[in-house]
Amino acid sequence: ITRLSPALKRGRPALVALFAGVPLLVGIVAVDQCPFSGRWRFIVLSEEQERSIGREEAQNLLQNFKVQNVEVLTENHPLHHAVDQVIQEILAVQLPRYTTEAAEKVDAFQRALVGPEMPPEWRVHVVMDCQRNACALPSGDIFLHA
């Protein structure tokens, strides 16, 4: 059986405190309450980091579509206009429903949804390929494969 030196014995509580304290501190700092649901959640990225990643991913997707010769409709195309109208109608119906159920949290909900300085700007991208899919990125980019 090996014996610990007196110096190591004295340092053991500090090591235990360090290894227990760091995760606890990270947990406290990185926890936020969702303004809409009131649930607590572990936040790794800030809202601005999420939007930045979303913008970068949108550019990557658009570049990949270009490289693969997949058509992305322009905003003046009739199908793009029709899809955009449907999405705007969905947003108009859904956002007020959530905000009226929690009227005192409207500002907090909007900040959680689009960030404090950013108005809600949704950009629709209609991708013409045989794949049927859709996705929305934190940057406000919505991709619909038609």
Short mmCIF file of C-alpha atoms in Angstrom, two decimals:
data_model
loop_
_atom_site.label_atom_id
_atom_site.label_comp_id
_atom_site.label_asym_id
_atom_site.label_seq_id
_atom_site.Cartn_x
_atom_site.Cartn_y
_atom_site.Cartn_z
CA ILE A 1 0.00 0.00 0.00
CA THR A 2 1.39 3.36 -0.95
CA ARG A 3 1.11 6.25 1.39
CA LEU A 4 0.39 9.76 0.27
CA SER A 5 2.88 12.39 1.20
CA PRO A 6 1.61 15.07 3.64
CA ALA A 7 1.71 17.65 0.85
CA LEU A 8 -0.61 15.57 -1.33
CA LYS A 9 -2.96 14.96 1.59
CA ARG A 10 -3.22 18.70 2.16
CA GLY A 11 -3.87 19.36 -1.55
CA ARG A 12 -6.55 16.70 -1.98
CA PRO A 13 -9.49 18.85 -0.74
CA ALA A 14 -8.43 21.61 -3.12
CA LEU A 15 -8.40 19.17 -6.06
CA VAL A 16 -11.79 17.77 -5.08
CA ALA A 17 -13.18 21.31 -4.81
CA LEU A 18 -11.69 22.20 -8.19
CA PHE A 19 -13.07 19.14 -9.98
CA ALA A 20 -16.48 19.49 -8.35
CA GLY A 21 -16.63 23.27 -8.54
CA VAL A 22 -15.79 23.83 -12.20
CA PRO A 23 -18.71 21.75 -13.58
CA LEU A 24 -21.03 23.31 -11.02
CA LEU A 25 -19.93 26.81 -12.03
CA VAL A 26 -20.33 26.04 -15.73
CA GLY A 27 -23.79 24.63 -15.02
CA ILE A 28 -24.83 27.77 -13.18
CA VAL A 29 -23.41 30.18 -15.75
CA ALA A 30 -24.71 28.34 -18.83
CA VAL A 31 -28.29 27.82 -17.63
CA ASP A 32 -31.06 30.11 -18.83
CA GLN A 33 -34.82 30.17 -18.47
CA CYS A 34 -36.84 30.03 -21.67
CA PRO A 35 -39.04 33.15 -21.66
CA PHE A 36 -41.90 31.37 -23.43
CA SER A 37 -42.16 28.03 -21.63
CA GLY A 38 -40.48 28.98 -18.35
CA ARG A 39 -38.36 25.81 -18.55
CA TRP A 40 -34.70 25.93 -17.65
CA ARG A 41 -32.23 24.93 -20.36
CA PHE A 42 -28.49 24.49 -20.71
CA ILE A 43 -27.15 27.10 -23.13
CA VAL A 44 -23.86 26.47 -24.84
CA LEU A 45 -24.07 29.16 -27.53
CA SER A 46 -25.29 32.73 -27.33
CA GLU A 47 -28.13 33.91 -29.57
CA GLU A 48 -25.68 35.83 -31.74
CA GLN A 49 -23.47 32.73 -32.11
CA GLU A 50 -26.51 30.70 -33.16
CA ARG A 51 -27.51 33.32 -35.75
CA SER A 52 -23.94 33.50 -37.02
CA ILE A 53 -23.77 29.73 -37.43
CA GLY A 54 -27.16 29.84 -39.20
CA ARG A 55 -25.98 32.53 -41.62
CA GLU A 56 -22.81 30.55 -42.35
CA GLU A 57 -24.75 27.32 -42.91
CA ALA A 58 -27.22 29.10 -45.21
CA GLN A 59 -24.30 30.35 -47.33
CA ASN A 60 -22.81 26.82 -47.36
CA LEU A 61 -26.12 25.32 -48.49
CA LEU A 62 -26.56 27.90 -51.25
CA GLN A 63 -22.96 27.33 -52.41
CA ASN A 64 -23.45 23.54 -52.41
CA PHE A 65 -26.64 23.88 -54.47
CA LYS A 66 -24.73 26.03 -56.96
CA VAL A 67 -21.86 23.52 -57.20
CA GLN A 68 -24.31 20.64 -57.68
CA ASN A 69 -26.26 22.62 -60.33
CA VAL A 70 -29.41 22.51 -58.21
CA GLU A 71 -31.74 25.38 -59.03
CA VAL A 72 -32.73 27.76 -56.24
CA LEU A 73 -35.64 29.90 -57.39
CA THR A 74 -35.29 33.66 -57.41
CA GLU A 75 -37.63 35.82 -55.33
CA ASN A 76 -39.57 36.96 -58.40
CA HIS A 77 -40.44 33.39 -59.50
CA PRO A 78 -44.18 32.63 -59.13
CA LEU A 79 -43.57 29.41 -57.15
CA HIS A 80 -41.19 31.20 -54.77
CA HIS A 81 -43.81 33.91 -54.27
CA ALA A 82 -46.52 31.30 -53.52
CA VAL A 83 -44.32 29.43 -51.03
CA ASP A 84 -43.31 32.69 -49.36
CA GLN A 85 -46.98 33.69 -48.97
CA VAL A 86 -47.82 30.37 -47.31
CA ILE A 87 -44.87 30.67 -44.91
CA GLN A 88 -45.78 34.27 -44.04
CA GLU A 89 -49.37 33.17 -43.32
CA ILE A 90 -48.13 30.38 -41.04
CA LEU A 91 -45.86 32.79 -39.20
CA ALA A 92 -48.65 35.36 -38.88
CA VAL A 93 -50.95 32.76 -37.31
CA GLN A 94 -48.42 31.00 -35.10
CA LEU A 95 -46.45 33.88 -33.59
CA PRO A 96 -49.46 35.83 -32.28
CA ARG A 97 -50.96 32.65 -30.82
CA TYR A 98 -47.88 32.09 -28.71
CA THR A 99 -47.52 35.71 -27.73
CA THR A 100 -51.17 36.26 -26.80
CA GLU A 101 -51.17 33.22 -24.52
CA ALA A 102 -48.35 34.89 -22.59
CA ALA A 103 -48.94 38.59 -23.22
CA GLU A 104 -46.58 39.71 -20.47
CA LYS A 105 -43.79 37.73 -22.12
CA VAL A 106 -44.21 39.02 -25.68
CA ASP A 107 -40.99 41.04 -25.70
CA ALA A 108 -39.02 38.23 -24.05
CA PHE A 109 -40.44 35.68 -26.48
CA GLN A 110 -39.59 37.84 -29.49
CA ARG A 111 -36.04 38.34 -28.16
CA ALA A 112 -35.68 34.58 -27.68
CA LEU A 113 -37.01 33.98 -31.18
CA VAL A 114 -34.99 36.47 -33.18
CA GLY A 115 -32.63 38.17 -30.76
CA PRO A 116 -32.91 41.52 -29.02
CA GLU A 117 -31.65 43.77 -31.84
CA MET A 118 -32.89 41.81 -34.83
CA PRO A 119 -36.42 42.14 -36.23
CA PRO A 120 -37.98 38.91 -37.44
CA GLU A 121 -36.70 38.53 -40.99
CA TRP A 122 -37.47 35.18 -42.58
CA ARG A 123 -35.79 34.47 -45.92
CA VAL A 124 -37.37 31.75 -48.02
CA HIS A 125 -35.27 29.65 -50.40
CA VAL A 126 -37.13 27.29 -52.74
CA VAL A 127 -34.80 24.52 -53.93
CA MET A 128 -35.87 22.62 -57.05
CA ASP A 129 -34.82 19.01 -56.68
CA CYS A 130 -36.49 15.62 -56.31
CA GLN A 131 -35.85 15.52 -52.58
CA ARG A 132 -38.84 16.54 -50.43
CA ASN A 133 -37.53 18.31 -47.36
CA ALA A 134 -37.50 21.59 -45.48
CA CYS A 135 -35.44 23.20 -42.76
CA ALA A 136 -35.28 26.48 -40.86
CA LEU A 137 -32.00 27.89 -39.57
CA PRO A 138 -31.47 30.19 -36.56
CA SER A 139 -30.54 32.98 -38.99
CA GLY A 140 -34.13 33.08 -40.29
CA ASP A 141 -33.38 31.21 -43.53
CA ILE A 142 -36.05 28.69 -44.52
CA PHE A 143 -35.17 26.11 -47.18
CA LEU A 144 -37.98 24.25 -48.90
CA HIS A 145 -37.15 21.51 -51.38
CA ALA A 146 -39.88 21.25 -54.03
#
